[in-house]
């Protein structure tokens, strides 16, 4: 999805009061290839799961 479409999607969700964590990494393309950026993505996923499914985050 192009960034402009993602921006609009996130904006619409926030306007409805839906909390959104939006990860935008300037040095990445469609996938996360840099290991440090991938780690940030996985940590965000862990936070999401901990909040919404009750799965404890490890870090």
Short mmCIF file of N, CA and C in Angstrom, two decimals:
data_model
loop_
_atom_site.label_atom_id
_atom_site.label_comp_id
_atom_site.label_asym_id
_atom_site.label_seq_id
_atom_site.Cartn_x
_atom_site.Cartn_y
_atom_site.Cartn_z
N UNK A 1 0.85 -1.16 0.00
CA UNK A 1 0.00 0.00 0.00
C UNK A 1 0.90 1.23 0.00
N UNK A 2 0.69 2.16 -0.90
CA UNK A 2 1.49 3.39 -0.89
C UNK A 2 1.29 4.17 0.42
N UNK A 3 2.32 4.91 0.81
CA UNK A 3 2.27 5.63 2.08
C UNK A 3 1.07 6.57 2.16
N UNK A 4 0.74 7.26 1.08
CA UNK A 4 -0.38 8.20 1.12
C UNK A 4 -1.68 7.47 1.48
N UNK A 5 -1.88 6.26 0.97
CA UNK A 5 -3.07 5.48 1.30
C UNK A 5 -3.04 5.06 2.76
N UNK A 6 -1.86 4.65 3.23
CA UNK A 6 -1.72 4.28 4.64
C UNK A 6 -2.01 5.47 5.54
N UNK A 7 -1.49 6.64 5.16
CA UNK A 7 -1.73 7.86 5.94
C UNK A 7 -3.23 8.14 6.05
N UNK A 8 -3.95 8.04 4.93
CA UNK A 8 -5.40 8.29 4.94
C UNK A 8 -6.14 7.25 5.80
N UNK A 9 -5.73 6.00 5.70
CA UNK A 9 -6.34 4.93 6.48
C UNK A 9 -6.17 5.21 7.97
N UNK A 10 -4.95 5.53 8.38
CA UNK A 10 -4.66 5.81 9.79
C UNK A 10 -5.43 7.05 10.25
N UNK A 11 -5.47 8.08 9.43
CA UNK A 11 -6.19 9.30 9.78
C UNK A 11 -7.68 9.01 10.00
N UNK A 12 -8.28 8.21 9.12
CA UNK A 12 -9.70 7.86 9.25
C UNK A 12 -9.95 7.09 10.54
N UNK A 13 -9.08 6.15 10.87
CA UNK A 13 -9.25 5.41 12.12
C UNK A 13 -9.14 6.32 13.33
N UNK A 14 -8.17 7.21 13.33
CA UNK A 14 -7.99 8.13 14.46
C UNK A 14 -9.16 9.08 14.60
N UNK A 15 -9.74 9.52 13.48
CA UNK A 15 -10.91 10.40 13.52
C UNK A 15 -12.09 9.69 14.17
N UNK A 16 -12.15 8.37 14.06
CA UNK A 16 -13.21 7.59 14.69
C UNK A 16 -12.89 7.25 16.14
N UNK A 17 -11.73 7.69 16.61
CA UNK A 17 -11.34 7.43 17.98
C UNK A 17 -10.64 6.10 18.19
N UNK A 18 -10.23 5.46 17.10
CA UNK A 18 -9.53 4.19 17.19
C UNK A 18 -8.04 4.44 17.36
N UNK A 19 -7.45 3.98 18.45
CA UNK A 19 -6.01 4.18 18.63
C UNK A 19 -5.22 3.37 17.61
N UNK A 20 -4.23 4.00 17.02
CA UNK A 20 -3.43 3.37 15.98
C UNK A 20 -1.95 3.64 16.25
N UNK A 21 -1.15 2.60 16.26
CA UNK A 21 0.30 2.77 16.27
C UNK A 21 0.75 2.57 14.83
N UNK A 22 1.30 3.59 14.25
CA UNK A 22 1.66 3.60 12.83
C UNK A 22 3.17 3.63 12.73
N UNK A 23 3.77 2.56 12.24
CA UNK A 23 5.22 2.48 12.10
C UNK A 23 5.60 2.89 10.69
N UNK A 24 6.31 3.99 10.58
CA UNK A 24 6.80 4.47 9.30
C UNK A 24 8.30 4.59 9.41
N UNK A 25 9.01 3.81 8.62
CA UNK A 25 10.47 3.79 8.67
C UNK A 25 10.99 4.25 7.31
N UNK A 26 11.65 5.37 7.31
CA UNK A 26 12.06 6.02 6.06
C UNK A 26 13.02 5.17 5.22
N UNK A 27 13.85 4.34 5.86
CA UNK A 27 14.86 3.59 5.10
C UNK A 27 14.40 2.18 4.72
N UNK A 28 13.08 1.94 4.78
CA UNK A 28 12.55 0.63 4.41
C UNK A 28 11.55 0.80 3.26
N UNK A 29 11.33 -0.29 2.56
CA UNK A 29 10.32 -0.31 1.52
C UNK A 29 9.06 -0.99 2.05
N UNK A 30 8.53 -1.91 1.26
CA UNK A 30 7.30 -2.59 1.66
C UNK A 30 7.53 -3.57 2.81
N UNK A 31 8.72 -4.08 2.92
CA UNK A 31 9.06 -5.02 3.99
C UNK A 31 10.14 -4.41 4.89
N UNK A 32 10.30 -5.01 6.06
CA UNK A 32 11.34 -4.58 6.99
C UNK A 32 12.54 -5.49 6.79
N UNK A 33 13.59 -4.99 6.15
CA UNK A 33 14.79 -5.78 5.89
C UNK A 33 15.89 -5.54 6.92
N UNK A 34 15.94 -4.35 7.47
CA UNK A 34 16.95 -4.01 8.48
C UNK A 34 16.57 -4.71 9.79
N UNK A 35 17.48 -5.52 10.35
CA UNK A 35 17.15 -6.26 11.57
C UNK A 35 16.68 -5.37 12.73
N UNK A 36 17.26 -4.20 12.88
CA UNK A 36 16.84 -3.31 13.97
C UNK A 36 15.40 -2.84 13.75
N UNK A 37 15.04 -2.54 12.51
CA UNK A 37 13.67 -2.12 12.21
C UNK A 37 12.70 -3.28 12.40
N UNK A 38 13.12 -4.48 12.02
CA UNK A 38 12.28 -5.66 12.20
C UNK A 38 12.03 -5.91 13.69
N UNK A 39 13.04 -5.70 14.51
CA UNK A 39 12.88 -5.85 15.95
C UNK A 39 11.85 -4.87 16.48
N UNK A 40 11.89 -3.62 16.00
CA UNK A 40 10.89 -2.63 16.41
C UNK A 40 9.48 -3.07 16.02
N UNK A 41 9.35 -3.65 14.81
CA UNK A 41 8.07 -4.15 14.35
C UNK A 41 7.57 -5.27 15.27
N UNK A 42 8.43 -6.22 15.59
CA UNK A 42 8.03 -7.33 16.45
C UNK A 42 7.68 -6.86 17.86
N UNK A 43 8.38 -5.86 18.36
CA UNK A 43 8.05 -5.32 19.69
C UNK A 43 6.68 -4.65 19.67
N UNK A 44 6.38 -3.96 18.58
CA UNK A 44 5.06 -3.34 18.44
C UNK A 44 3.98 -4.41 18.40
N UNK A 45 4.24 -5.50 17.70
CA UNK A 45 3.28 -6.60 17.64
C UNK A 45 3.08 -7.22 19.02
N UNK A 46 4.15 -7.37 19.78
CA UNK A 46 4.04 -7.90 21.14
C UNK A 46 3.20 -6.99 22.02
N UNK A 47 3.40 -5.67 21.91
CA UNK A 47 2.60 -4.73 22.70
C UNK A 47 1.12 -4.87 22.34
N UNK A 48 0.83 -4.97 21.03
CA UNK A 48 -0.54 -5.11 20.57
C UNK A 48 -1.17 -6.38 21.15
N UNK A 49 -0.47 -7.50 21.05
CA UNK A 49 -1.00 -8.75 21.57
C UNK A 49 -1.20 -8.70 23.08
N UNK A 50 -0.25 -8.10 23.78
CA UNK A 50 -0.37 -7.99 25.23
C UNK A 50 -1.61 -7.17 25.61
N UNK A 51 -1.86 -6.10 24.88
CA UNK A 51 -2.99 -5.23 25.19
C UNK A 51 -4.32 -5.88 24.81
N UNK A 52 -4.39 -6.52 23.67
CA UNK A 52 -5.68 -6.98 23.15
C UNK A 52 -5.99 -8.45 23.42
N UNK A 53 -4.99 -9.25 23.70
CA UNK A 53 -5.22 -10.67 23.95
C UNK A 53 -4.77 -11.12 25.33
N UNK A 54 -4.16 -10.22 26.07
CA UNK A 54 -3.69 -10.58 27.39
C UNK A 54 -2.42 -11.40 27.38
N UNK A 55 -1.72 -11.41 26.27
CA UNK A 55 -0.45 -12.13 26.18
C UNK A 55 0.62 -11.23 26.76
N UNK A 56 1.36 -11.67 27.78
CA UNK A 56 2.37 -10.79 28.37
C UNK A 56 3.51 -10.48 27.39
N UNK A 57 3.88 -9.22 27.35
CA UNK A 57 5.03 -8.79 26.55
C UNK A 57 6.30 -9.18 27.28
N UNK A 58 7.34 -9.47 26.51
CA UNK A 58 8.60 -9.93 27.12
C UNK A 58 9.57 -8.80 27.44
N UNK A 59 9.35 -7.63 26.92
CA UNK A 59 10.35 -6.60 27.12
C UNK A 59 9.78 -5.35 27.47
#
